[in-house]
Short mmCIF file of C-alpha atoms in Angstrom, two decimals:
data_model
loop_
_atom_site.label_atom_id
_atom_site.label_comp_id
_atom_site.label_asym_id
_atom_site.label_seq_id
_atom_site.Cartn_x
_atom_site.Cartn_y
_atom_site.Cartn_z
CA ALA C 3 43.33 51.24 48.90
CA VAL C 4 41.66 52.79 51.93
CA THR C 5 41.13 56.35 53.20
CA PHE C 6 39.95 57.17 56.76
CA GLN C 7 38.92 60.38 58.52
CA TYR C 8 38.71 60.68 62.33
CA GLU C 9 36.74 63.66 63.58
CA GLN C 10 34.76 64.27 66.81
CA ASP C 11 35.28 60.68 68.01
CA VAL C 12 33.82 59.27 64.77
CA LEU C 13 35.91 57.15 62.42
CA ARG C 14 34.77 57.59 58.82
CA LEU C 15 35.79 55.26 56.07
CA LEU C 16 35.94 57.63 53.12
CA ALA C 17 37.05 55.22 50.44
CA LEU C 18 37.82 51.54 50.16
CA LYS C 19 38.70 49.38 47.21
CA ALA C 20 39.91 45.86 47.76
CA VAL C 21 40.08 42.62 45.81
CA LEU C 22 40.44 39.46 47.89
CA PRO C 23 41.10 35.90 46.69
CA GLY C 24 38.18 34.52 44.72
CA ASP C 25 37.74 37.84 42.91
CA PHE C 26 35.89 39.12 46.02
CA ARG C 27 35.56 42.87 45.53
CA VAL C 28 34.77 45.41 48.23
CA HIS C 29 34.09 49.00 47.20
CA ARG C 30 32.92 51.85 49.37
CA ARG C 31 32.20 55.21 47.87
CA VAL C 32 31.36 58.47 49.58
CA GLY C 33 28.02 60.17 49.20
CA PHE C 34 25.71 62.12 51.47
CA GLU C 35 22.01 62.45 51.98
CA GLY C 36 20.43 64.02 55.02
CA ASP C 37 20.39 67.22 57.06
CA ALA C 38 20.92 68.45 60.62
CA MET C 39 17.64 66.83 61.76
CA HIS C 40 18.05 63.51 59.94
CA ALA C 41 21.46 61.89 59.84
CA GLY C 42 20.91 60.22 56.47
CA TYR C 43 23.88 58.27 55.18
CA ASP C 44 27.42 59.12 54.16
CA GLY C 45 28.28 56.47 51.61
CA VAL C 46 27.49 53.22 49.84
CA ILE C 47 29.21 49.88 50.35
CA GLU C 48 29.21 47.35 47.54
CA VAL C 49 30.52 43.80 47.82
CA GLU C 50 30.70 41.27 45.03
CA GLY C 51 32.18 37.80 45.27
CA ARG C 52 32.38 35.92 41.98
CA ASN C 53 34.10 32.83 43.41
CA LEU C 54 32.82 32.88 46.97
CA ARG C 55 34.01 29.36 47.81
CA GLN C 56 37.62 30.38 47.14
CA THR C 57 37.23 33.46 49.35
CA LEU C 58 35.66 31.41 52.15
CA LYS C 59 38.50 28.87 51.93
CA TRP C 60 41.02 31.74 52.16
CA ILE C 61 39.46 32.93 55.43
CA GLY C 62 39.34 29.38 56.81
CA ILE C 63 35.73 28.33 56.21
CA ASP C 64 35.27 24.77 54.95
CA THR C 65 32.52 24.56 52.33
CA THR C 66 33.05 20.94 51.31
CA SER C 67 29.87 19.83 53.08
CA LEU C 68 27.73 21.84 50.64
CA PRO C 69 26.97 21.10 47.00
CA SER C 70 29.70 22.43 44.70
CA ASP C 71 27.27 24.66 42.79
CA ARG C 72 26.28 26.54 46.00
CA LEU C 73 28.09 29.43 47.72
CA GLN C 74 29.42 30.58 44.36
CA THR C 75 28.38 34.25 44.26
CA LEU C 76 27.56 36.97 46.77
CA ARG C 77 26.48 40.53 46.04
CA VAL C 78 25.65 43.13 48.71
CA SER C 79 24.89 46.84 48.37
CA GLY C 80 23.82 49.17 51.18
CA LYS C 81 24.02 52.66 52.61
CA THR C 82 26.48 53.37 55.44
CA ARG C 83 26.50 55.85 58.30
CA PRO C 84 29.21 55.99 60.98
CA GLU C 85 28.64 56.87 64.62
CA LYS C 86 30.98 56.82 67.58
CA GLY C 87 32.29 53.25 67.74
CA PHE C 88 29.93 51.86 65.09
CA VAL C 89 29.06 51.85 61.43
CA HIS C 90 25.42 51.35 60.49
CA VAL C 91 24.48 49.67 57.21
CA THR C 92 20.91 50.28 56.05
CA ASP C 93 18.80 49.71 52.97
CA ALA C 94 21.02 46.81 51.99
CA SER C 95 20.08 44.28 49.35
CA PHE C 96 21.92 41.02 48.85
CA GLU C 97 22.01 38.01 46.59
CA LEU C 98 23.61 34.72 47.60
CA ASP C 99 23.72 32.44 44.58
CA ASP C 100 20.12 32.79 43.30
CA GLN C 101 18.53 33.77 46.62
CA GLN C 102 17.77 37.43 47.30
CA GLY C 103 16.99 39.43 50.41
CA THR C 104 17.40 42.67 52.32
CA ALA C 105 19.40 43.52 55.42
CA THR C 106 20.52 46.05 58.00
CA ALA C 107 23.57 45.78 60.23
CA ASP C 108 25.49 47.54 62.99
CA ILE C 109 29.21 46.81 63.17
CA ALA C 110 31.14 47.77 66.31
CA TYR C 111 34.77 48.88 66.11
CA SER C 112 35.89 46.65 68.97
CA ILE C 113 37.86 43.56 69.86
CA PRO C 114 36.16 41.28 69.28
CA THR C 115 34.23 42.86 66.43
CA VAL C 116 30.50 42.71 67.14
CA ILE C 117 28.09 42.50 64.20
CA THR C 118 24.35 42.78 64.73
CA ALA C 119 22.49 41.93 61.53
CA ARG C 120 18.86 41.61 60.56
CA ILE C 121 18.03 39.92 57.28
CA HIS C 122 14.82 39.28 55.38
CA LEU C 123 14.49 36.51 52.81
CA PRO C 124 11.23 36.29 50.88
CA ASN C 125 12.18 32.73 49.87
CA LEU C 126 14.81 30.33 51.18
CA ASN C 127 15.54 27.20 49.15
CA LEU C 128 17.19 24.79 51.60
CA ASP C 129 16.93 21.94 49.09
CA ALA C 130 19.55 23.67 46.92
CA TYR C 131 22.11 23.35 49.74
CA GLN C 132 21.50 19.68 50.62
CA LEU C 133 24.00 16.97 49.83
CA SER C 134 23.04 13.58 48.55
CA SER C 135 23.25 10.81 51.17
CA VAL C 136 26.32 9.34 49.37
CA ALA C 137 28.15 12.69 49.42
CA LEU C 138 27.20 13.22 53.08
CA HIS C 139 28.47 9.75 54.02
CA ASP C 140 31.85 10.50 52.42
CA LEU C 141 32.20 13.64 54.57
CA VAL C 142 31.54 12.02 57.95
CA PRO C 143 34.89 11.23 59.65
CA VAL C 144 35.62 7.82 61.10
CA PRO C 145 35.16 8.01 64.90
CA GLY C 146 38.37 8.73 66.77
CA THR C 147 40.25 10.09 63.73
CA MET C 148 39.59 13.79 64.26
CA PRO C 149 42.54 15.58 65.88
CA VAL C 150 41.75 17.61 68.96
CA SER C 151 43.89 20.64 69.62
CA PRO C 152 43.53 23.17 72.42
CA PRO C 153 42.98 26.78 71.41
CA ALA C 154 46.10 28.92 71.34
CA GLY C 155 46.28 31.38 74.23
CA ASP C 156 47.43 34.32 72.12
CA GLU C 157 44.66 34.15 69.50
CA ARG C 158 42.33 37.12 69.12
CA PRO C 159 38.73 36.38 69.99
CA PRO C 160 36.54 35.62 66.98
CA PRO C 161 33.92 38.14 65.86
CA VAL C 162 30.54 38.02 67.58
CA LEU C 163 27.57 37.73 65.24
CA ASP C 164 24.05 38.47 66.46
CA LEU C 165 21.88 37.45 63.50
CA LYS C 166 18.11 37.59 63.27
CA ALA C 167 16.34 36.45 60.12
CA THR C 168 12.81 36.74 58.83
CA ILE C 169 11.95 34.17 56.17
CA ASP C 170 8.60 34.26 54.41
CA ASN C 171 8.74 30.90 52.57
CA VAL C 172 11.06 27.92 53.02
CA LEU C 173 11.50 25.23 50.37
CA TYR C 174 12.64 22.03 52.07
CA ARG C 175 12.30 18.64 50.44
CA GLY C 176 9.89 20.30 48.10
#
């Protein structure tokens, strides 16, 4: 279920509740904090994916190259504020599997959708996402067996993601 309001060239998403495959839940609730001098925020967005791999498969992302115990859960919560043509997400916290961080984002209402995100991870455990050499060998295709198909001319352009990350500590082959 979704409820919009369009006023003074600003599109406001008043309410949103959705459940996608993989028990991926998106919930936006209205709230307000701020005054005429400081815009504040107008709501909170909460996302929780309990079977993230199933959701990613549904949207066409292949996760088979990662260990099966990774990309299982995603939780995000942040404040939202719309402006003309954009929605700003601030004070967001997220947890991907057992890794936590904070984020901000600006999402443009455009075709293609443009997302500018800044994330901060105090710790990033890359070892947790590595495959064994045997599992990696099984994923590599035999040369010349991959089909090549030209892109369809009537497809919409994919979203544009401008992502900048700050990572304090990286665990790699640790």
